[in-house]
Short mmCIF file of C-alpha atoms in Angstrom, two decimals:
data_model
loop_
_atom_site.label_atom_id
_atom_site.label_comp_id
_atom_site.label_asym_id
_atom_site.label_seq_id
_atom_site.Cartn_x
_atom_site.Cartn_y
_atom_site.Cartn_z
CA UNK A 1 4.97 -7.84 -17.22
CA UNK A 2 6.48 -11.08 -15.90
CA UNK A 3 8.30 -9.16 -13.15
CA UNK A 4 5.09 -7.38 -12.18
CA UNK A 5 3.18 -10.67 -12.19
CA UNK A 6 5.84 -12.21 -9.94
CA UNK A 7 5.44 -9.28 -7.53
CA UNK A 8 1.65 -9.73 -7.47
CA UNK A 9 1.98 -13.47 -6.91
CA UNK A 10 4.46 -13.01 -4.08
CA UNK A 11 2.34 -10.43 -2.25
CA UNK A 12 -0.83 -12.46 -2.70
CA UNK A 13 0.92 -15.59 -1.47
CA UNK A 14 2.32 -13.94 1.66
CA UNK A 15 -0.71 -11.93 2.76
CA UNK A 16 -3.61 -14.08 1.57
CA UNK A 17 -2.24 -17.41 2.81
CA UNK A 18 -3.35 -16.69 6.42
CA UNK A 19 -6.85 -16.02 5.04
CA UNK A 20 -7.12 -19.04 2.77
CA UNK A 21 -10.51 -20.05 4.24
CA UNK A 22 -11.87 -16.62 3.36
CA UNK A 23 -10.40 -16.93 -0.13
CA UNK A 24 -12.14 -20.29 -0.63
CA UNK A 25 -15.42 -18.86 0.65
CA UNK A 26 -15.11 -15.85 -1.65
CA UNK A 27 -14.42 -18.08 -4.63
CA UNK A 28 -17.50 -20.19 -3.87
CA UNK A 29 -19.65 -17.06 -3.65
CA UNK A 30 -18.35 -15.77 -6.98
CA UNK A 31 -18.76 -19.04 -8.83
CA UNK A 32 -22.26 -19.51 -7.41
CA UNK A 33 -23.14 -16.07 -8.74
CA UNK A 34 -21.78 -17.02 -12.16
CA UNK A 35 -23.93 -20.14 -12.19
CA UNK A 36 -27.04 -18.08 -11.45
CA UNK A 37 -26.18 -15.64 -14.24
CA UNK A 38 -26.05 -18.51 -16.72
CA UNK A 39 -29.30 -20.00 -15.44
CA UNK A 40 -31.60 -17.02 -15.91
CA UNK A 41 -31.41 -16.84 -19.75
CA UNK A 42 -32.33 -20.54 -19.87
CA UNK A 43 -35.43 -19.76 -17.76
CA UNK A 44 -36.38 -16.92 -20.12
CA UNK A 45 -36.01 -19.19 -23.15
CA UNK A 46 -38.29 -21.77 -21.53
CA UNK A 47 -40.82 -19.05 -20.72
CA UNK A 48 -40.84 -17.66 -24.29
CA UNK A 49 -41.07 -21.07 -25.97
CA UNK A 50 -43.81 -22.23 -23.55
CA UNK A 51 -45.82 -19.06 -24.11
CA UNK A 52 -45.49 -19.34 -27.90
CA UNK A 53 -46.67 -22.96 -27.74
CA UNK A 54 -49.64 -21.93 -25.56
CA UNK A 55 -48.36 -24.03 -22.67
CA UNK A 56 -50.00 -24.27 -19.24
CA UNK A 57 -50.26 -21.04 -17.23
CA UNK A 58 -48.94 -22.88 -14.20
CA UNK A 59 -45.64 -23.55 -15.98
CA UNK A 60 -45.35 -19.89 -17.01
CA UNK A 61 -45.96 -18.73 -13.44
CA UNK A 62 -43.39 -21.18 -12.10
CA UNK A 63 -40.83 -19.96 -14.67
CA UNK A 64 -41.53 -16.32 -13.75
CA UNK A 65 -41.18 -17.10 -10.05
CA UNK A 66 -37.95 -19.01 -10.65
CA UNK A 67 -36.59 -16.05 -12.66
CA UNK A 68 -37.34 -13.61 -9.82
CA UNK A 69 -35.91 -15.97 -7.20
CA UNK A 70 -32.69 -16.53 -9.15
CA UNK A 71 -32.31 -12.77 -9.69
CA UNK A 72 -32.76 -12.08 -5.97
CA UNK A 73 -30.27 -14.79 -5.00
CA UNK A 74 -27.76 -13.37 -7.48
CA UNK A 75 -28.05 -9.91 -5.86
CA UNK A 76 -27.64 -11.36 -2.37
CA UNK A 77 -24.58 -13.31 -3.49
CA UNK A 78 -23.11 -10.16 -5.02
CA UNK A 79 -23.62 -8.29 -1.72
CA UNK A 80 -22.02 -11.13 0.26
CA UNK A 81 -19.11 -11.26 -2.18
CA UNK A 82 -18.44 -7.53 -1.86
CA UNK A 83 -18.60 -7.64 1.94
CA UNK A 84 -16.36 -10.70 2.23
CA UNK A 85 -13.87 -9.35 -0.31
CA UNK A 86 -13.48 -5.97 1.41
CA UNK A 87 -13.00 -7.58 4.83
CA UNK A 88 -10.32 -9.83 3.40
CA UNK A 89 -8.66 -6.92 1.57
CA UNK A 90 -8.43 -4.69 4.63
CA UNK A 91 -6.98 -7.48 6.76
CA UNK A 92 -4.34 -8.24 4.11
CA UNK A 93 -3.44 -4.62 3.30
CA UNK A 94 -3.23 -3.65 6.98
CA UNK A 95 -0.78 -6.51 7.54
CA UNK A 96 1.24 -5.23 4.56
CA UNK A 97 1.16 -1.67 5.96
CA UNK A 98 2.47 -2.89 9.32
CA UNK A 99 5.30 -4.84 7.68
CA UNK A 100 6.25 -1.93 5.42
CA UNK A 101 6.30 0.57 8.31
CA UNK A 102 8.45 -1.84 10.34
CA UNK A 103 10.85 -2.15 7.40
CA UNK A 104 11.05 1.63 6.90
CA UNK A 105 11.78 2.21 10.58
CA UNK A 106 14.79 -0.09 10.28
CA UNK A 107 16.30 1.91 7.42
CA UNK A 108 19.11 4.33 8.18
CA UNK A 109 19.16 8.08 8.58
CA UNK A 110 20.33 8.78 4.99
CA UNK A 111 17.12 7.27 3.64
CA UNK A 112 14.92 9.26 6.00
CA UNK A 113 16.78 12.47 5.26
CA UNK A 114 16.02 12.15 1.55
CA UNK A 115 12.38 11.02 2.00
CA UNK A 116 10.02 13.25 3.95
CA UNK A 117 7.46 11.81 6.40
CA UNK A 118 4.61 12.97 4.15
CA UNK A 119 6.05 11.09 1.18
CA UNK A 120 6.51 7.91 3.23
CA UNK A 121 2.98 8.13 4.66
CA UNK A 122 1.64 8.37 1.12
CA UNK A 123 3.76 5.43 -0.02
CA UNK A 124 2.69 3.28 2.93
CA UNK A 125 -0.98 4.21 2.78
CA UNK A 126 -1.67 5.57 -0.71
CA UNK A 127 0.30 2.97 -2.68
CA UNK A 128 -1.18 0.14 -0.62
CA UNK A 129 -4.70 1.55 -1.03
CA UNK A 130 -4.26 0.80 -4.72
CA UNK A 131 -3.85 -2.87 -3.79
CA UNK A 132 -7.21 -3.16 -2.00
CA UNK A 133 -8.94 -4.47 -5.12
CA UNK A 134 -6.02 -6.79 -5.84
CA UNK A 135 -6.29 -8.36 -2.39
CA UNK A 136 -10.09 -8.43 -2.28
CA UNK A 137 -11.55 -9.77 -5.49
CA UNK A 138 -9.35 -8.88 -8.46
CA UNK A 139 -7.81 -12.30 -9.06
CA UNK A 140 -10.99 -14.20 -8.22
CA UNK A 141 -13.12 -11.84 -10.31
CA UNK A 142 -10.82 -12.07 -13.32
CA UNK A 143 -10.78 -15.87 -13.02
CA UNK A 144 -14.53 -16.02 -12.41
CA UNK A 145 -15.40 -13.72 -15.28
CA UNK A 146 -13.00 -15.59 -17.52
CA UNK A 147 -14.82 -18.81 -16.67
CA UNK A 148 -18.14 -17.06 -17.31
CA UNK A 149 -16.96 -15.99 -20.78
CA UNK A 150 -15.81 -19.55 -21.47
CA UNK A 151 -19.14 -21.00 -20.30
CA UNK A 152 -21.12 -18.56 -22.45
CA UNK A 153 -18.97 -19.42 -25.46
CA UNK A 154 -19.50 -23.17 -24.95
CA UNK A 155 -23.27 -22.70 -24.57
CA UNK A 156 -23.38 -20.60 -27.73
CA UNK A 157 -21.44 -23.23 -29.68
CA UNK A 158 -24.13 -25.71 -28.61
CA UNK A 159 -26.81 -23.49 -30.13
CA UNK A 160 -24.90 -22.20 -33.18
CA UNK A 161 -21.34 -22.73 -34.40
CA UNK A 162 -21.42 -19.36 -36.19
CA UNK A 163 -22.46 -17.46 -33.07
CA UNK A 164 -19.79 -19.27 -31.07
CA UNK A 165 -17.10 -18.42 -33.63
CA UNK A 166 -18.07 -14.72 -33.69
CA UNK A 167 -18.00 -14.65 -29.92
CA UNK A 168 -14.58 -16.32 -29.79
CA UNK A 169 -13.03 -13.77 -32.18
CA UNK A 170 -14.64 -10.88 -30.30
CA UNK A 171 -13.33 -12.17 -26.94
CA UNK A 172 -9.78 -12.69 -28.22
CA UNK A 173 -9.67 -9.20 -29.74
CA UNK A 174 -10.93 -7.65 -26.48
CA UNK A 175 -8.37 -9.47 -24.33
CA UNK A 176 -5.55 -8.51 -26.73
CA UNK A 177 -6.61 -4.85 -26.65
CA UNK A 178 -6.70 -4.86 -22.83
CA UNK A 179 -3.20 -6.37 -22.67
CA UNK A 180 -1.81 -3.64 -24.93
CA UNK A 181 -3.48 -0.84 -22.97
CA UNK A 182 -2.30 -2.42 -19.71
CA UNK A 183 1.33 -1.72 -20.54
CA UNK A 184 0.62 1.94 -21.22
CA UNK A 185 -1.42 2.29 -18.03
CA UNK A 186 1.19 0.80 -15.68
CA UNK A 187 3.86 3.27 -16.80
CA UNK A 188 1.44 6.19 -16.50
CA UNK A 189 0.17 5.24 -13.03
CA UNK A 190 3.68 4.60 -11.70
CA UNK A 191 4.64 8.16 -12.66
CA UNK A 192 1.39 9.47 -11.14
CA UNK A 193 1.99 7.67 -7.82
CA UNK A 194 5.49 9.16 -7.66
CA UNK A 195 4.12 12.65 -8.30
CA UNK A 196 1.40 12.19 -5.67
CA UNK A 197 3.93 11.04 -3.03
CA UNK A 198 6.18 14.00 -3.93
CA UNK A 199 3.29 16.42 -3.46
CA UNK A 200 2.28 14.88 -0.11
CA UNK A 201 5.87 15.09 1.10
CA UNK A 202 5.99 18.75 0.12
CA UNK A 203 2.72 19.49 1.94
CA UNK A 204 3.80 17.73 5.15
CA UNK A 205 7.16 19.48 5.21
CA UNK A 206 5.73 22.94 4.57
CA UNK A 207 2.79 22.60 6.96
CA UNK A 208 5.28 21.67 9.69
CA UNK A 209 7.35 24.75 8.79
CA UNK A 210 4.39 27.17 8.59
CA UNK A 211 5.76 29.40 11.37
CA UNK A 212 9.15 29.73 9.70
CA UNK A 213 7.64 30.29 6.24
CA UNK A 214 5.47 33.12 7.54
CA UNK A 215 8.35 34.54 9.56
CA UNK A 216 10.51 35.07 6.47
CA UNK A 217 7.61 36.03 4.18
CA UNK A 218 8.03 32.99 1.91
CA UNK A 219 4.34 32.20 1.44
CA UNK A 220 4.34 33.17 -2.24
CA UNK A 221 7.43 31.06 -2.91
CA UNK A 222 5.91 28.02 -1.19
CA UNK A 223 2.66 28.40 -3.12
CA UNK A 224 4.57 28.69 -6.40
CA UNK A 225 6.40 25.43 -5.61
CA UNK A 226 3.10 23.75 -4.73
CA UNK A 227 1.60 24.88 -8.03
CA UNK A 228 4.46 23.23 -9.89
CA UNK A 229 3.98 19.96 -8.05
CA UNK A 230 0.21 20.03 -8.60
CA UNK A 231 0.73 20.60 -12.31
CA UNK A 232 3.18 17.69 -12.46
CA UNK A 233 0.63 15.47 -10.71
CA UNK A 234 -2.15 16.61 -13.06
CA UNK A 235 -0.04 15.89 -16.13
CA UNK A 236 1.03 12.42 -14.97
CA UNK A 237 -2.36 11.36 -13.56
CA UNK A 238 -3.96 12.47 -16.82
CA UNK A 239 -1.83 9.87 -18.60
CA UNK A 240 -3.28 7.12 -16.39
CA UNK A 241 -6.83 8.38 -16.90
CA UNK A 242 -6.32 8.46 -20.66
CA UNK A 243 -5.15 4.84 -20.58
CA UNK A 244 -8.37 3.93 -18.74
CA UNK A 245 -10.45 5.90 -21.24
CA UNK A 246 -8.69 4.16 -24.12
CA UNK A 247 -9.52 0.71 -22.73
CA UNK A 248 -13.17 1.76 -22.30
CA UNK A 249 -13.45 3.05 -25.86
CA UNK A 250 -11.75 0.03 -27.43
CA UNK A 251 -13.73 -2.60 -25.51
CA UNK A 252 -17.06 -0.85 -26.06
CA UNK A 253 -16.41 -0.48 -29.79
CA UNK A 254 -15.61 -4.18 -30.03
CA UNK A 255 -18.74 -4.99 -28.02
CA UNK A 256 -20.95 -2.99 -30.40
CA UNK A 257 -19.47 -4.86 -33.36
CA UNK A 258 -19.81 -8.25 -31.65
CA UNK A 259 -23.37 -7.59 -30.47
CA UNK A 260 -24.40 -6.43 -33.93
CA UNK A 261 -23.02 -9.60 -35.50
CA UNK A 262 -24.77 -11.68 -32.84
CA UNK A 263 -28.11 -10.03 -33.63
CA UNK A 264 -27.53 -10.67 -37.32
CA UNK A 265 -26.75 -14.36 -36.76
CA UNK A 266 -29.77 -14.86 -34.46
CA UNK A 267 -32.09 -13.17 -36.99
CA UNK A 268 -30.75 -15.28 -39.87
CA UNK A 269 -31.12 -18.51 -37.91
CA UNK A 270 -34.69 -17.66 -36.89
CA UNK A 271 -35.82 -16.54 -40.38
CA UNK A 272 -34.42 -19.76 -41.85
CA UNK A 273 -36.33 -21.77 -39.26
CA UNK A 274 -33.20 -23.32 -37.75
CA UNK A 275 -34.05 -22.16 -34.21
CA UNK A 276 -37.10 -21.15 -32.22
CA UNK A 277 -37.67 -17.57 -31.18
CA UNK A 278 -36.72 -18.59 -27.63
CA UNK A 279 -33.39 -19.93 -28.83
CA UNK A 280 -32.81 -16.79 -30.92
CA UNK A 281 -33.44 -14.73 -27.79
CA UNK A 282 -31.07 -17.01 -25.87
CA UNK A 283 -28.29 -16.37 -28.40
CA UNK A 284 -28.79 -12.61 -28.25
CA UNK A 285 -29.08 -12.74 -24.47
CA UNK A 286 -25.83 -14.66 -24.05
CA UNK A 287 -24.00 -12.30 -26.39
CA UNK A 288 -25.41 -9.38 -24.40
CA UNK A 289 -24.37 -11.10 -21.17
CA UNK A 290 -20.83 -11.30 -22.50
CA UNK A 291 -20.53 -7.53 -22.19
CA UNK A 292 -20.78 -7.69 -18.39
CA UNK A 293 -17.87 -10.09 -17.68
CA UNK A 294 -15.65 -8.49 -20.33
CA UNK A 295 -16.43 -5.03 -18.94
CA UNK A 296 -15.67 -6.36 -15.46
CA UNK A 297 -12.36 -7.71 -16.73
CA UNK A 298 -11.70 -4.28 -18.28
CA UNK A 299 -12.34 -2.55 -14.94
CA UNK A 300 -10.16 -5.06 -13.13
CA UNK A 301 -7.45 -4.44 -15.73
CA UNK A 302 -7.66 -0.72 -14.92
CA UNK A 303 -7.37 -1.53 -11.22
CA UNK A 304 -4.47 -3.81 -12.04
CA UNK A 305 -2.65 -0.90 -13.69
CA UNK A 306 -2.70 1.04 -10.41
CA UNK A 307 -2.04 -2.11 -8.38
CA UNK A 308 1.00 -2.92 -10.51
CA UNK A 309 2.34 0.61 -10.02
CA UNK A 310 1.84 0.18 -6.26
CA UNK A 311 3.48 -3.27 -6.22
CA UNK A 312 6.50 -1.92 -8.10
CA UNK A 313 6.92 1.01 -5.69
CA UNK A 314 6.41 -1.17 -2.61
CA UNK A 315 8.96 -3.62 -4.00
CA UNK A 316 11.46 -0.77 -4.38
CA UNK A 317 11.10 0.05 -0.67
CA UNK A 318 11.28 -3.56 0.49
CA UNK A 319 14.46 -4.14 -1.52
CA UNK A 320 16.27 -1.37 0.41
CA UNK A 321 18.38 -2.57 3.30
CA UNK A 322 20.00 -0.63 6.14
CA UNK A 323 23.71 0.04 5.87
CA UNK A 324 24.11 -0.37 9.64
CA UNK A 325 24.01 -4.15 9.86
CA UNK A 326 23.84 -6.25 13.02
CA UNK A 327 26.28 -9.05 13.77
CA UNK A 328 25.78 -9.41 17.51
CA UNK A 329 28.59 -11.48 19.04
CA UNK A 330 29.00 -9.73 22.40
CA UNK A 331 26.88 -8.28 25.20
CA UNK A 332 27.63 -5.06 27.03
CA UNK A 333 28.60 -5.60 30.69
CA UNK A 334 26.45 -4.24 33.51
CA UNK A 335 27.33 -0.95 35.17
CA UNK A 336 28.97 2.22 33.82
CA UNK A 337 30.73 1.93 30.46
CA UNK A 338 33.91 3.60 29.25
CA UNK A 339 33.89 5.09 25.74
CA UNK A 340 36.72 5.01 23.23
CA UNK A 341 36.82 6.62 19.78
CA UNK A 342 39.78 5.14 17.89
CA UNK A 343 40.86 7.26 14.88
CA UNK A 344 37.31 7.84 13.63
CA UNK A 345 36.72 9.34 10.17
CA UNK A 346 33.26 9.97 8.82
CA UNK A 347 31.43 11.89 6.09
CA UNK A 348 27.73 12.08 5.30
CA UNK A 349 26.50 10.65 2.02
CA UNK A 350 22.80 11.40 2.47
CA UNK A 351 22.10 12.34 -1.11
CA UNK A 352 22.01 8.83 -2.54
CA UNK A 353 19.97 5.81 -1.60
CA UNK A 354 22.05 2.73 -1.15
CA UNK A 355 24.75 4.71 0.69
CA UNK A 356 22.94 4.10 3.98
CA UNK A 357 25.23 4.34 6.97
CA UNK A 358 28.54 4.09 5.09
CA UNK A 359 29.82 7.60 5.73
CA UNK A 360 31.32 7.92 2.24
CA UNK A 361 30.78 11.67 1.75
CA UNK A 362 33.19 14.57 2.38
CA UNK A 363 34.76 14.06 5.82
CA UNK A 364 33.11 15.76 8.77
CA UNK A 365 35.33 13.95 11.28
CA UNK A 366 38.94 13.03 10.54
CA UNK A 367 41.06 10.79 12.80
CA UNK A 368 39.11 11.66 15.96
CA UNK A 369 40.45 9.78 18.97
CA UNK A 370 39.67 10.08 22.68
CA UNK A 371 38.85 7.91 25.68
CA UNK A 372 36.23 8.69 28.33
CA UNK A 373 36.49 6.67 31.53
CA UNK A 374 33.35 5.12 33.04
CA UNK A 375 31.47 7.53 35.26
CA UNK A 376 33.19 10.64 33.87
CA UNK A 377 31.50 13.53 32.04
CA UNK A 378 32.79 15.10 28.83
CA UNK A 379 31.51 18.31 27.28
CA UNK A 380 32.32 19.02 23.63
CA UNK A 381 32.28 22.58 22.28
CA UNK A 382 32.59 23.67 18.69
CA UNK A 383 31.13 25.78 15.94
CA UNK A 384 28.03 24.77 14.01
CA UNK A 385 28.86 21.94 11.62
CA UNK A 386 32.04 20.91 13.40
CA UNK A 387 30.74 17.39 14.10
CA UNK A 388 29.44 17.50 17.69
CA UNK A 389 26.07 15.91 16.85
CA UNK A 390 27.82 13.47 14.52
CA UNK A 391 29.76 12.03 17.46
CA UNK A 392 26.51 11.19 19.26
CA UNK A 393 24.99 9.67 16.10
CA UNK A 394 28.02 7.43 15.68
CA UNK A 395 27.91 6.40 19.35
CA UNK A 396 24.20 5.62 19.00
CA UNK A 397 25.05 3.77 15.76
CA UNK A 398 22.71 5.68 13.52
CA UNK A 399 25.72 5.65 11.17
CA UNK A 400 28.93 3.64 10.98
CA UNK A 401 32.29 5.41 10.62
CA UNK A 402 34.20 5.24 7.37
CA UNK A 403 37.41 4.43 9.23
CA UNK A 404 38.30 3.53 12.80
CA UNK A 405 36.03 2.03 15.42
CA UNK A 406 34.11 2.95 18.56
CA UNK A 407 34.22 0.77 21.65
CA UNK A 408 32.22 0.61 24.88
CA UNK A 409 34.12 -1.12 27.70
CA UNK A 410 36.43 -2.59 25.07
CA UNK A 411 33.63 -3.99 22.87
CA UNK A 412 33.39 -2.76 19.27
CA UNK A 413 29.91 -1.34 18.65
CA UNK A 414 29.60 -3.53 15.56
CA UNK A 415 29.76 -6.61 17.80
CA UNK A 416 26.84 -5.44 19.97
CA UNK A 417 23.20 -5.80 19.00
CA UNK A 418 21.37 -2.55 18.31
CA UNK A 419 18.77 -3.39 20.97
CA UNK A 420 21.50 -3.93 23.61
CA UNK A 421 23.35 -0.77 22.57
CA UNK A 422 20.29 1.48 22.57
CA UNK A 423 19.09 0.09 25.88
CA UNK A 424 22.35 1.32 27.44
CA UNK A 425 23.03 4.53 25.52
CA UNK A 426 20.59 7.42 25.88
CA UNK A 427 20.26 10.34 23.50
CA UNK A 428 18.44 13.63 24.12
CA UNK A 429 18.23 15.69 20.94
CA UNK A 430 17.75 19.43 20.69
CA UNK A 431 14.26 18.90 19.19
CA UNK A 432 11.32 18.25 21.51
CA UNK A 433 9.43 15.09 20.51
CA UNK A 434 6.27 14.28 22.46
CA UNK A 435 3.58 11.76 21.55
CA UNK A 436 -0.19 11.96 21.96
CA UNK A 437 -0.03 9.47 24.83
CA UNK A 438 0.14 9.45 28.61
CA UNK A 439 2.92 11.16 30.53
CA UNK A 440 4.12 7.72 31.64
CA UNK A 441 4.27 6.44 28.04
CA UNK A 442 6.19 9.52 26.88
CA UNK A 443 8.78 9.03 29.63
CA UNK A 444 9.21 5.28 29.14
CA UNK A 445 8.89 5.49 25.36
CA UNK A 446 6.25 2.73 25.55
CA UNK A 447 8.63 0.24 27.19
CA UNK A 448 6.46 -1.96 29.48
CA UNK A 449 9.59 -3.18 31.31
CA UNK A 450 9.99 0.22 33.00
CA UNK A 451 7.80 0.44 36.09
CA UNK A 452 6.08 3.44 37.64
CA UNK A 453 8.41 3.35 40.64
CA UNK A 454 11.44 3.77 38.33
CA UNK A 455 9.77 6.70 36.59
CA UNK A 456 8.94 8.40 39.88
CA UNK A 457 12.54 8.07 41.05
CA UNK A 458 13.79 9.60 37.79
CA UNK A 459 11.32 12.50 38.04
CA UNK A 460 12.30 13.12 41.65
CA UNK A 461 15.95 13.36 40.60
CA UNK A 462 14.94 15.96 37.99
CA UNK A 463 12.78 17.84 40.50
CA UNK A 464 9.71 17.18 38.31
CA UNK A 465 7.83 14.74 40.55
CA UNK A 466 5.71 17.43 42.21
CA UNK A 467 4.74 18.78 38.80
CA UNK A 468 3.81 15.28 37.54
CA UNK A 469 1.68 14.59 40.63
CA UNK A 470 -0.11 17.93 40.11
CA UNK A 471 -1.49 16.77 36.75
CA UNK A 472 -5.17 15.65 36.70
CA UNK A 473 -4.32 11.94 36.45
CA UNK A 474 -0.72 12.05 37.55
CA UNK A 475 1.57 9.96 35.38
CA UNK A 476 -1.46 8.68 33.49
CA UNK A 477 -2.47 12.13 32.24
CA UNK A 478 -2.80 12.06 28.46
CA UNK A 479 -0.71 14.70 26.70
CA UNK A 480 -1.46 16.39 23.39
CA UNK A 481 1.37 16.23 20.86
CA UNK A 482 3.56 19.23 21.51
CA UNK A 483 3.36 19.02 25.30
CA UNK A 484 0.32 21.16 26.14
CA UNK A 485 0.45 22.20 29.77
CA UNK A 486 4.26 22.00 30.01
CA UNK A 487 6.87 24.65 30.14
CA UNK A 488 9.55 24.54 27.47
CA UNK A 489 12.09 23.30 30.02
CA UNK A 490 9.82 20.53 31.26
CA UNK A 491 9.06 19.38 27.72
CA UNK A 492 12.79 19.43 26.89
CA UNK A 493 13.64 17.33 29.93
CA UNK A 494 10.91 14.78 29.14
CA UNK A 495 11.91 14.61 25.49
#
């Protein structure tokens, strides 16, 4: 629990610090609402005691009006609190999403080969969705409702030591029960989040491969796999739901016992003449009011179970680091570059996280050595799996070799920043990748430093300029993902 609490505290500190004014405003709204909740029972007591003493009608009307006004203000404050909290939560969680996506994009190919896009989308969006309540009002609500419970207890001690003692025992038992259930819930929801991400990864992968699945008649097999993943999700999510149900049953049972004892104490005090009927009502009212903050704490504890599972999983991702590390000490010279592979050995180790970029698996390349002079062209032929694509991945530094080194114009790739390297080395894969963006953005890959004149020259060299100018908006024509309106060759050239 201490590790989880440290994770919560760190996330809250990083992403709520820029919104500290909103946090202060939200806290003021919550505490003002708590004050109004405590005020209304006092108004009712005054009304009852005044009516029993046959007090002036004017005082009764003023008390009734004050009660309605306080109730209305409390509702308005609750609405403002919800609105402010959600705005704050979305700003904080969106900043966390952006940082997590940026971190994932920096991880190496081994990580992305063992984690499907669907799984990562679910972890970035689904896991962080579970933190919305944590970032919006969870901490403030727990603190505020805790203060409300404390205030009610103090006020009850003022009226009756017995009622205050009963309330104290009831509160301590409820908090202890919630803490015990919390541990069960975190484990259950962590397993459920993993199952949900696994299912989303499966769906994304198989929707993308629909054509191939139908082509080989594997629909039944895919559906059978999906059924297994859905059953695993059902079984694990059911554990989290049962933990929530357990907390509801325990807290409500304790509330019934506490409320019954409160009624008994109020009745005894009134029948003995120790308190007025208004005070007896006040005692019962405060004990009844205690159910709301404790139930709110219970609901926040349930949210905290899912939030803790999300924090743990997000922490796992953030602790991963790329194996291809930068230590930029040199800059590539201008002009054409010669390429030298010096006794390169490499093997993929994609099956294990933490092996990112090391090339520690069975060797695909062994003592490969060649030199390509600047301005020359080299074609490499070989059977499938012989390592042709691996050479380009090593040159692009998606992986680092296990042995040997690669140099451009005499500079070891490890001494060159990734930005400098990838600005000078181009890679065209065999898969067509087009974005739902303009033709210009697809060609420049969203690099604002590349001007339209440069793009037009490149298209003219490829004999595609006439085709680009024939589009409705020229280079600013927006393409659908997949390259609608292009031939396969055109899409391949652009990709």
